Amino acid sequence: MDALDAIRARRNVRSYTTAPIPEADIDRILEAGWRSPSARNNQHWDFVIVTDHAVLQELSTVWMGAGHIAAAQAAIALVIPEPADERTKLLDQYDLGQATMAMAIAATELGIGTGHSAVGDQDKARAILGVPGDHLVAYLLGLGYPADRPLSPIKKPSRRPFDDVVHRGSW
């Protein structure tokens, strides 16, 4: 599938089959995050890949919207240092968004679904993953093959109309 078709097919997947994900595919997804753009090329991120089902179950409890992580075949924790100031915080959050989307598109190309989640309980997430106290576990990205239907370009996405969103030359 080409890049635009992967973008068109990407959706939040929160129900997964029990099929394992090949390590080479996980590495390809992680490479997409590693190669994603970063402000001033700071690359403040670290990625923690988790495939142990007991640990995935624990991670699913760090945020009320992270329940799907328990059923995922893998999860990527996106970690950043505690930001030194508001500017760094904003840049790092933007960079993490780009890394997350790059990984989601790479996964979609492989037929692997993704479901993102924030992290509320930082102390618990750090303890589960062994992350130092001066870092934040910013987001989780669950990975697995969709249980409901395969990923394919969505013909009628639930989006605001294109012409309502795109403004040419001015508002």
Short mmCIF file of N, CA and C in Angstrom, two decimals:
data_model
loop_
_atom_site.label_atom_id
_atom_site.label_comp_id
_atom_site.label_asym_id
_atom_site.label_seq_id
_atom_site.Cartn_x
_atom_site.Cartn_y
_atom_site.Cartn_z
N MET A 1 0.87 -1.17 0.00
CA MET A 1 0.00 0.00 0.00
C MET A 1 0.91 1.23 0.00
N ASP A 2 0.56 2.22 -0.80
CA ASP A 2 1.39 3.43 -0.82
C ASP A 2 1.07 4.31 0.39
N ALA A 3 1.86 5.37 0.56
CA ALA A 3 1.75 6.21 1.76
C ALA A 3 0.36 6.82 1.92
N LEU A 4 -0.21 7.37 0.85
CA LEU A 4 -1.52 8.01 0.97
C LEU A 4 -2.60 6.97 1.27
N ASP A 5 -2.50 5.79 0.70
CA ASP A 5 -3.47 4.74 1.03
C ASP A 5 -3.34 4.32 2.50
N ALA A 6 -2.10 4.28 3.01
CA ALA A 6 -1.91 3.95 4.42
C ALA A 6 -2.53 5.02 5.31
N ILE A 7 -2.39 6.29 4.91
CA ILE A 7 -3.03 7.38 5.66
C ILE A 7 -4.55 7.24 5.59
N ARG A 8 -5.05 6.90 4.42
CA ARG A 8 -6.50 6.73 4.26
C ARG A 8 -7.04 5.52 5.03
N ALA A 9 -6.21 4.51 5.23
CA ALA A 9 -6.64 3.29 5.89
C ALA A 9 -6.44 3.32 7.41
N ARG A 10 -5.55 4.19 7.88
CA ARG A 10 -5.26 4.24 9.31
C ARG A 10 -6.50 4.62 10.11
N ARG A 11 -6.72 3.89 11.15
CA ARG A 11 -7.81 4.19 12.08
C ARG A 11 -7.40 3.71 13.45
N ASN A 12 -8.05 4.20 14.47
CA ASN A 12 -7.75 3.72 15.82
C ASN A 12 -8.30 2.32 15.97
N VAL A 13 -7.43 1.40 16.29
CA VAL A 13 -7.81 0.00 16.50
C VAL A 13 -7.62 -0.29 17.98
N ARG A 14 -8.67 -0.75 18.61
CA ARG A 14 -8.61 -1.02 20.04
C ARG A 14 -9.03 -2.45 20.39
N SER A 15 -9.21 -3.26 19.35
CA SER A 15 -9.55 -4.67 19.53
C SER A 15 -8.66 -5.46 18.57
N TYR A 16 -7.87 -6.37 19.14
CA TYR A 16 -6.83 -7.05 18.37
C TYR A 16 -7.00 -8.56 18.39
N THR A 17 -6.46 -9.21 17.33
CA THR A 17 -6.38 -10.67 17.33
C THR A 17 -5.21 -11.07 18.24
N THR A 18 -5.06 -12.37 18.43
CA THR A 18 -3.95 -12.87 19.24
C THR A 18 -2.73 -13.21 18.40
N ALA A 19 -2.76 -12.90 17.11
CA ALA A 19 -1.63 -13.20 16.23
C ALA A 19 -0.41 -12.36 16.64
N PRO A 20 0.74 -12.99 16.83
CA PRO A 20 1.93 -12.22 17.19
C PRO A 20 2.42 -11.36 16.02
N ILE A 21 3.09 -10.29 16.35
CA ILE A 21 3.66 -9.40 15.33
C ILE A 21 5.13 -9.77 15.16
N PRO A 22 5.57 -10.04 13.94
CA PRO A 22 6.98 -10.37 13.74
C PRO A 22 7.90 -9.24 14.23
N GLU A 23 9.02 -9.62 14.82
CA GLU A 23 9.95 -8.63 15.36
C GLU A 23 10.44 -7.67 14.27
N ALA A 24 10.62 -8.18 13.06
CA ALA A 24 11.07 -7.31 11.96
C ALA A 24 10.04 -6.22 11.67
N ASP A 25 8.74 -6.55 11.81
CA ASP A 25 7.70 -5.55 11.59
C ASP A 25 7.68 -4.52 12.72
N ILE A 26 7.91 -4.98 13.95
CA ILE A 26 7.99 -4.05 15.07
C ILE A 26 9.16 -3.10 14.86
N ASP A 27 10.29 -3.65 14.44
CA ASP A 27 11.46 -2.80 14.20
C ASP A 27 11.20 -1.80 13.08
N ARG A 28 10.47 -2.21 12.06
CA ARG A 28 10.14 -1.28 10.96
C ARG A 28 9.28 -0.13 11.47
N ILE A 29 8.31 -0.44 12.33
CA ILE A 29 7.44 0.58 12.92
C ILE A 29 8.27 1.53 13.80
N LEU A 30 9.16 0.96 14.61
CA LEU A 30 10.03 1.79 15.45
C LEU A 30 10.96 2.66 14.62
N GLU A 31 11.45 2.12 13.50
CA GLU A 31 12.31 2.92 12.63
C GLU A 31 11.57 4.14 12.08
N ALA A 32 10.29 3.95 11.77
CA ALA A 32 9.49 5.09 11.28
C ALA A 32 9.45 6.20 12.33
N GLY A 33 9.29 5.85 13.60
CA GLY A 33 9.32 6.85 14.66
C GLY A 33 10.69 7.48 14.81
N TRP A 34 11.72 6.65 14.74
CA TRP A 34 13.11 7.12 14.86
C TRP A 34 13.47 8.09 13.74
N ARG A 35 12.91 7.87 12.54
CA ARG A 35 13.20 8.72 11.39
C ARG A 35 12.28 9.94 11.29
N SER A 36 11.30 10.06 12.16
CA SER A 36 10.34 11.15 12.04
C SER A 36 11.01 12.50 12.33
N PRO A 37 10.43 13.57 11.82
CA PRO A 37 11.01 14.90 12.03
C PRO A 37 11.05 15.29 13.51
N SER A 38 12.03 16.10 13.83
CA SER A 38 12.18 16.59 15.19
C SER A 38 12.68 18.03 15.14
N ALA A 39 12.07 18.90 15.93
CA ALA A 39 12.47 20.31 15.97
C ALA A 39 13.96 20.41 16.29
N ARG A 40 14.68 21.14 15.45
CA ARG A 40 16.12 21.33 15.60
C ARG A 40 16.86 20.00 15.69
N ASN A 41 16.21 18.93 15.24
CA ASN A 41 16.76 17.57 15.28
C ASN A 41 17.15 17.17 16.70
N ASN A 42 16.39 17.66 17.70
CA ASN A 42 16.70 17.35 19.10
C ASN A 42 16.50 15.88 19.43
N GLN A 43 15.48 15.27 18.86
CA GLN A 43 15.19 13.85 19.09
C GLN A 43 15.17 13.53 20.59
N HIS A 44 14.40 14.30 21.34
CA HIS A 44 14.34 14.08 22.79
C HIS A 44 13.66 12.77 23.17
N TRP A 45 13.06 12.12 22.23
CA TRP A 45 12.27 10.92 22.53
C TRP A 45 13.11 9.69 22.79
N ASP A 46 12.51 8.76 23.51
CA ASP A 46 12.94 7.37 23.62
C ASP A 46 11.69 6.54 23.45
N PHE A 47 11.83 5.36 22.88
CA PHE A 47 10.71 4.46 22.65
C PHE A 47 10.97 3.16 23.42
N VAL A 48 10.02 2.76 24.25
CA VAL A 48 10.12 1.50 24.98
C VAL A 48 9.10 0.55 24.37
N ILE A 49 9.57 -0.54 23.78
CA ILE A 49 8.66 -1.53 23.18
C ILE A 49 8.38 -2.61 24.22
N VAL A 50 7.11 -2.94 24.37
CA VAL A 50 6.68 -3.94 25.34
C VAL A 50 5.89 -5.01 24.59
N THR A 51 6.27 -6.27 24.79
CA THR A 51 5.53 -7.39 24.18
C THR A 51 5.07 -8.40 25.23
N ASP A 52 5.53 -8.27 26.45
CA ASP A 52 5.14 -9.18 27.53
C ASP A 52 3.69 -8.89 27.93
N HIS A 53 2.85 -9.91 27.86
CA HIS A 53 1.42 -9.70 28.09
C HIS A 53 1.11 -9.26 29.53
N ALA A 54 1.87 -9.72 30.50
CA ALA A 54 1.64 -9.29 31.88
C ALA A 54 1.95 -7.80 32.03
N VAL A 55 3.00 -7.33 31.36
CA VAL A 55 3.37 -5.92 31.43
C VAL A 55 2.35 -5.08 30.65
N LEU A 56 1.88 -5.58 29.52
CA LEU A 56 0.84 -4.87 28.77
C LEU A 56 -0.41 -4.70 29.63
N GLN A 57 -0.76 -5.75 30.37
CA GLN A 57 -1.92 -5.68 31.27
C GLN A 57 -1.72 -4.58 32.32
N GLU A 58 -0.54 -4.51 32.90
CA GLU A 58 -0.24 -3.46 33.88
C GLU A 58 -0.31 -2.07 33.25
N LEU A 59 0.27 -1.92 32.05
CA LEU A 59 0.27 -0.63 31.36
C LEU A 59 -1.15 -0.14 31.07
N SER A 60 -2.06 -1.07 30.87
CA SER A 60 -3.43 -0.69 30.53
C SER A 60 -4.13 0.05 31.67
N THR A 61 -3.50 0.10 32.83
CA THR A 61 -4.12 0.73 34.00
C THR A 61 -3.59 2.13 34.29
N VAL A 62 -2.71 2.66 33.43
CA VAL A 62 -2.11 3.96 33.72
C VAL A 62 -2.94 5.13 33.21
N TRP A 63 -4.05 4.84 32.54
CA TRP A 63 -4.94 5.88 32.03
C TRP A 63 -6.28 5.24 31.74
N MET A 64 -7.38 5.95 32.00
CA MET A 64 -8.70 5.36 31.80
C MET A 64 -8.96 5.01 30.34
N GLY A 65 -8.24 5.61 29.40
CA GLY A 65 -8.41 5.30 27.99
C GLY A 65 -7.38 4.33 27.44
N ALA A 66 -6.67 3.63 28.33
CA ALA A 66 -5.61 2.72 27.90
C ALA A 66 -6.00 1.25 27.99
N GLY A 67 -7.27 0.96 28.19
CA GLY A 67 -7.71 -0.43 28.36
C GLY A 67 -7.33 -1.35 27.21
N HIS A 68 -7.29 -0.80 26.00
CA HIS A 68 -6.98 -1.63 24.82
C HIS A 68 -5.54 -2.15 24.84
N ILE A 69 -4.67 -1.53 25.62
CA ILE A 69 -3.27 -1.96 25.68
C ILE A 69 -3.18 -3.40 26.22
N ALA A 70 -4.10 -3.79 27.09
CA ALA A 70 -4.08 -5.14 27.67
C ALA A 70 -4.24 -6.21 26.60
N ALA A 71 -4.98 -5.91 25.53
CA ALA A 71 -5.23 -6.90 24.49
C ALA A 71 -4.29 -6.77 23.30
N ALA A 72 -3.45 -5.75 23.32
CA ALA A 72 -2.51 -5.53 22.21
C ALA A 72 -1.43 -6.62 22.23
N GLN A 73 -0.82 -6.84 21.09
CA GLN A 73 0.30 -7.78 21.00
C GLN A 73 1.62 -7.08 21.35
N ALA A 74 1.61 -5.77 21.29
CA ALA A 74 2.78 -4.97 21.66
C ALA A 74 2.31 -3.56 21.94
N ALA A 75 3.13 -2.81 22.62
CA ALA A 75 2.86 -1.39 22.84
C ALA A 75 4.18 -0.65 22.84
N ILE A 76 4.13 0.55 22.32
CA ILE A 76 5.29 1.43 22.33
C ILE A 76 4.98 2.56 23.30
N ALA A 77 5.84 2.73 24.28
CA ALA A 77 5.75 3.87 25.19
C ALA A 77 6.66 4.96 24.63
N LEU A 78 6.12 6.15 24.44
CA LEU A 78 6.90 7.29 23.96
C LEU A 78 7.29 8.13 25.16
N VAL A 79 8.58 8.25 25.38
CA VAL A 79 9.13 8.85 26.59
C VAL A 79 9.97 10.07 26.22
N ILE A 80 9.82 11.13 27.03
CA ILE A 80 10.64 12.34 26.85
C ILE A 80 11.18 12.79 28.20
N PRO A 81 12.29 13.53 28.19
CA PRO A 81 12.76 14.12 29.45
C PRO A 81 11.76 15.17 29.93
N GLU A 82 11.70 15.37 31.24
CA GLU A 82 10.88 16.47 31.76
C GLU A 82 11.32 17.74 31.04
N PRO A 83 10.39 18.46 30.42
CA PRO A 83 10.79 19.66 29.68
C PRO A 83 11.36 20.74 30.59
N ALA A 84 12.42 21.39 30.10
CA ALA A 84 13.08 22.44 30.87
C ALA A 84 12.24 23.72 30.92
N ASP A 85 11.41 23.94 29.88
CA ASP A 85 10.60 25.15 29.81
C ASP A 85 9.42 24.91 28.89
N GLU A 86 8.54 25.90 28.80
CA GLU A 86 7.31 25.76 28.01
C GLU A 86 7.61 25.55 26.52
N ARG A 87 8.60 26.24 26.00
CA ARG A 87 8.96 26.08 24.58
C ARG A 87 9.39 24.64 24.28
N THR A 88 10.25 24.09 25.12
CA THR A 88 10.71 22.71 24.93
C THR A 88 9.53 21.75 25.03
N LYS A 89 8.63 22.00 25.98
CA LYS A 89 7.45 21.15 26.13
C LYS A 89 6.62 21.13 24.85
N LEU A 90 6.37 22.31 24.29
CA LEU A 90 5.57 22.40 23.07
C LEU A 90 6.26 21.71 21.89
N LEU A 91 7.55 21.93 21.74
CA LEU A 91 8.29 21.30 20.65
C LEU A 91 8.32 19.78 20.80
N ASP A 92 8.55 19.31 22.02
CA ASP A 92 8.60 17.87 22.25
C ASP A 92 7.24 17.21 21.99
N GLN A 93 6.16 17.87 22.41
CA GLN A 93 4.83 17.32 22.16
C GLN A 93 4.55 17.22 20.66
N TYR A 94 4.94 18.25 19.92
CA TYR A 94 4.76 18.23 18.47
C TYR A 94 5.58 17.09 17.86
N ASP A 95 6.82 16.96 18.30
CA ASP A 95 7.68 15.89 17.80
C ASP A 95 7.09 14.51 18.10
N LEU A 96 6.55 14.34 19.29
CA LEU A 96 5.94 13.05 19.64
C LEU A 96 4.73 12.76 18.77
N GLY A 97 3.96 13.81 18.43
CA GLY A 97 2.83 13.62 17.53
C GLY A 97 3.29 13.14 16.16
N GLN A 98 4.38 13.73 15.68
CA GLN A 98 4.91 13.31 14.38
C GLN A 98 5.43 11.87 14.44
N ALA A 99 6.12 11.53 15.52
CA ALA A 99 6.63 10.16 15.66
C ALA A 99 5.49 9.16 15.75
N THR A 100 4.45 9.53 16.50
CA THR A 100 3.29 8.64 16.64
C THR A 100 2.63 8.40 15.29
N MET A 101 2.42 9.47 14.53
CA MET A 101 1.77 9.31 13.22
C MET A 101 2.64 8.51 12.26
N ALA A 102 3.95 8.75 12.28
CA ALA A 102 4.85 7.99 11.41
C ALA A 102 4.76 6.49 11.73
N MET A 103 4.74 6.17 13.03
CA MET A 103 4.65 4.76 13.42
C MET A 103 3.29 4.17 13.07
N ALA A 104 2.23 4.96 13.24
CA ALA A 104 0.89 4.48 12.90
C ALA A 104 0.76 4.20 11.40
N ILE A 105 1.33 5.05 10.58
CA ILE A 105 1.26 4.84 9.13
C ILE A 105 2.10 3.63 8.73
N ALA A 106 3.29 3.50 9.31
CA ALA A 106 4.13 2.33 9.02
C ALA A 106 3.42 1.05 9.42
N ALA A 107 2.76 1.06 10.58
CA ALA A 107 2.02 -0.12 11.03
C ALA A 107 0.87 -0.43 10.07
N THR A 108 0.14 0.60 9.66
CA THR A 108 -0.98 0.40 8.75
C THR A 108 -0.53 -0.24 7.46
N GLU A 109 0.60 0.21 6.94
CA GLU A 109 1.13 -0.38 5.70
C GLU A 109 1.34 -1.88 5.85
N LEU A 110 1.66 -2.32 7.07
CA LEU A 110 1.91 -3.74 7.34
C LEU A 110 0.64 -4.49 7.74
N GLY A 111 -0.50 -3.79 7.76
CA GLY A 111 -1.75 -4.41 8.18
C GLY A 111 -1.92 -4.49 9.68
N ILE A 112 -1.08 -3.76 10.40
CA ILE A 112 -1.10 -3.77 11.87
C ILE A 112 -1.85 -2.52 12.34
N GLY A 113 -2.82 -2.73 13.22
CA GLY A 113 -3.59 -1.62 13.75
C GLY A 113 -2.89 -0.98 14.93
N THR A 114 -3.20 0.29 15.16
CA THR A 114 -2.65 1.03 16.30
C THR A 114 -3.78 1.74 17.04
N GLY A 115 -3.60 1.87 18.32
CA GLY A 115 -4.51 2.64 19.16
C GLY A 115 -3.68 3.42 20.16
N HIS A 116 -3.81 4.75 20.15
CA HIS A 116 -3.00 5.58 21.02
C HIS A 116 -3.70 5.85 22.35
N SER A 117 -2.90 6.23 23.32
CA SER A 117 -3.42 6.55 24.65
C SER A 117 -2.48 7.53 25.33
N ALA A 118 -3.04 8.38 26.14
CA ALA A 118 -2.25 9.23 27.03
C ALA A 118 -1.84 8.39 28.24
N VAL A 119 -1.09 8.99 29.13
CA VAL A 119 -0.67 8.33 30.36
C VAL A 119 -0.99 9.29 31.51
N GLY A 120 -1.81 8.85 32.45
CA GLY A 120 -2.18 9.69 33.57
C GLY A 120 -1.31 9.47 34.80
N ASP A 121 -1.09 8.23 35.16
CA ASP A 121 -0.35 7.89 36.37
C ASP A 121 1.13 7.72 36.01
N GLN A 122 1.86 8.84 36.05
CA GLN A 122 3.27 8.82 35.67
C GLN A 122 4.11 7.92 36.57
N ASP A 123 3.88 7.99 37.85
CA ASP A 123 4.69 7.17 38.76
C ASP A 123 4.52 5.68 38.46
N LYS A 124 3.30 5.27 38.22
CA LYS A 124 3.04 3.87 37.92
C LYS A 124 3.65 3.47 36.58
N ALA A 125 3.48 4.32 35.57
CA ALA A 125 4.05 4.02 34.24
C ALA A 125 5.57 3.93 34.32
N ARG A 126 6.19 4.87 35.03
CA ARG A 126 7.66 4.84 35.19
C ARG A 126 8.10 3.55 35.87
N ALA A 127 7.38 3.17 36.92
CA ALA A 127 7.74 1.96 37.66
C ALA A 127 7.61 0.71 36.79
N ILE A 128 6.53 0.61 36.04
CA ILE A 128 6.31 -0.55 35.17
C ILE A 128 7.41 -0.68 34.14
N LEU A 129 7.81 0.45 33.57
CA LEU A 129 8.76 0.45 32.45
C LEU A 129 10.21 0.71 32.86
N GLY A 130 10.45 1.04 34.11
CA GLY A 130 11.81 1.35 34.55
C GLY A 130 12.33 2.67 34.01
N VAL A 131 11.41 3.61 33.77
CA VAL A 131 11.78 4.92 33.23
C VAL A 131 12.27 5.81 34.37
N PRO A 132 13.38 6.53 34.16
CA PRO A 132 13.89 7.42 35.21
C PRO A 132 12.88 8.49 35.61
N GLY A 133 12.98 8.95 36.84
CA GLY A 133 12.04 9.93 37.39
C GLY A 133 12.09 11.29 36.73
N ASP A 134 13.14 11.59 36.00
CA ASP A 134 13.22 12.88 35.32
C ASP A 134 12.71 12.81 33.88
N HIS A 135 11.97 11.75 33.56
CA HIS A 135 11.36 11.56 32.24
C HIS A 135 9.86 11.36 32.38
N LEU A 136 9.14 11.66 31.32
CA LEU A 136 7.69 11.46 31.26
C LEU A 136 7.37 10.35 30.28
N VAL A 137 6.47 9.47 30.67
CA VAL A 137 5.91 8.50 29.73
C VAL A 137 4.70 9.23 29.14
N ALA A 138 4.92 9.83 27.97
CA ALA A 138 3.93 10.75 27.41
C ALA A 138 2.73 10.03 26.81
N TYR A 139 2.99 9.00 26.01
CA TYR A 139 1.92 8.31 25.28
C TYR A 139 2.22 6.83 25.17
N LEU A 140 1.17 6.07 24.91
CA LEU A 140 1.29 4.65 24.58
C LEU A 140 0.66 4.44 23.21
N LEU A 141 1.25 3.55 22.43
CA LEU A 141 0.70 3.18 21.13
C LEU A 141 0.58 1.67 21.09
N GLY A 142 -0.67 1.19 21.21
CA GLY A 142 -0.92 -0.25 21.15
C GLY A 142 -0.82 -0.74 19.71
N LEU A 143 -0.31 -1.96 19.54
CA LEU A 143 -0.14 -2.56 18.22
C LEU A 143 -0.78 -3.95 18.20
N GLY A 144 -1.43 -4.26 17.09
CA GLY A 144 -1.99 -5.60 16.91
C GLY A 144 -2.78 -5.66 15.62
N TYR A 145 -3.01 -6.87 15.17
CA TYR A 145 -3.83 -7.04 13.97
C TYR A 145 -5.29 -6.82 14.35
N PRO A 146 -6.02 -6.00 13.58
CA PRO A 146 -7.41 -5.69 13.94
C PRO A 146 -8.28 -6.94 14.05
N ALA A 147 -9.07 -7.01 15.11
CA ALA A 147 -9.96 -8.15 15.32
C ALA A 147 -11.22 -8.05 14.48
N ASP A 148 -11.64 -6.82 14.14
CA ASP A 148 -12.93 -6.65 13.46
C ASP A 148 -12.84 -6.74 11.94
N ARG A 149 -11.93 -5.98 11.34
CA ARG A 149 -11.81 -5.99 9.87
C ARG A 149 -10.41 -5.50 9.51
N PRO A 150 -9.89 -5.97 8.38
CA PRO A 150 -8.55 -5.54 7.99
C PRO A 150 -8.51 -4.05 7.68
N LEU A 151 -7.32 -3.51 7.71
CA LEU A 151 -7.13 -2.10 7.37
C LEU A 151 -7.15 -1.93 5.86
N SER A 152 -7.99 -1.04 5.39
CA SER A 152 -8.04 -0.69 3.97
C SER A 152 -8.53 0.75 3.89
N PRO A 153 -8.22 1.43 2.77
CA PRO A 153 -8.64 2.83 2.67
C PRO A 153 -10.14 3.01 2.98
N ILE A 154 -10.43 3.98 3.83
CA ILE A 154 -11.80 4.26 4.24
C ILE A 154 -12.42 5.15 3.17
N LYS A 155 -13.48 4.67 2.56
CA LYS A 155 -14.11 5.38 1.44
C LYS A 155 -14.84 6.65 1.88
N LYS A 156 -15.57 6.57 2.98
CA LYS A 156 -16.33 7.71 3.48
C LYS A 156 -15.93 7.99 4.93
N PRO A 157 -14.80 8.67 5.11
CA PRO A 157 -14.35 8.92 6.48
C PRO A 157 -15.27 9.88 7.21
N SER A 158 -15.34 9.72 8.50
CA SER A 158 -16.12 10.61 9.35
C SER A 158 -15.27 11.85 9.64
N ARG A 159 -15.21 12.74 8.69
CA ARG A 159 -14.38 13.94 8.77
C ARG A 159 -15.22 15.15 8.39
N ARG A 160 -14.81 16.31 8.86
CA ARG A 160 -15.43 17.54 8.37
C ARG A 160 -15.20 17.60 6.87
N PRO A 161 -16.11 18.20 6.11
CA PRO A 161 -15.92 18.29 4.67
C PRO A 161 -14.59 18.97 4.32
N PHE A 162 -13.92 18.43 3.32
CA PHE A 162 -12.62 18.92 2.88
C PHE A 162 -12.65 20.42 2.62
N ASP A 163 -13.65 20.88 1.91
CA ASP A 163 -13.74 22.31 1.55
C ASP A 163 -14.05 23.21 2.75
N ASP A 164 -14.54 22.62 3.86
CA ASP A 164 -14.74 23.39 5.09
C ASP A 164 -13.43 23.54 5.87
N VAL A 165 -12.51 22.63 5.64
CA VAL A 165 -11.26 22.61 6.38
C VAL A 165 -10.17 23.37 5.66
N VAL A 166 -10.14 23.25 4.34
CA VAL A 166 -9.07 23.84 3.53
C VAL A 166 -9.44 25.25 3.10
N HIS A 167 -8.59 26.21 3.42
CA HIS A 167 -8.78 27.60 3.04
C HIS A 167 -7.61 27.98 2.13
N ARG A 168 -7.90 28.49 0.99
CA ARG A 168 -6.84 28.79 0.00
C ARG A 168 -6.59 30.30 -0.05
N GLY A 169 -5.39 30.67 0.34
CA GLY A 169 -4.99 32.07 0.28
C GLY A 169 -5.35 32.89 1.50
N SER A 170 -6.51 32.64 2.08
CA SER A 170 -6.92 33.31 3.31
C SER A 170 -8.09 32.52 3.90
N TRP A 171 -8.53 32.94 5.08
CA TRP A 171 -9.63 32.26 5.75
C TRP A 171 -10.89 32.47 4.95
#
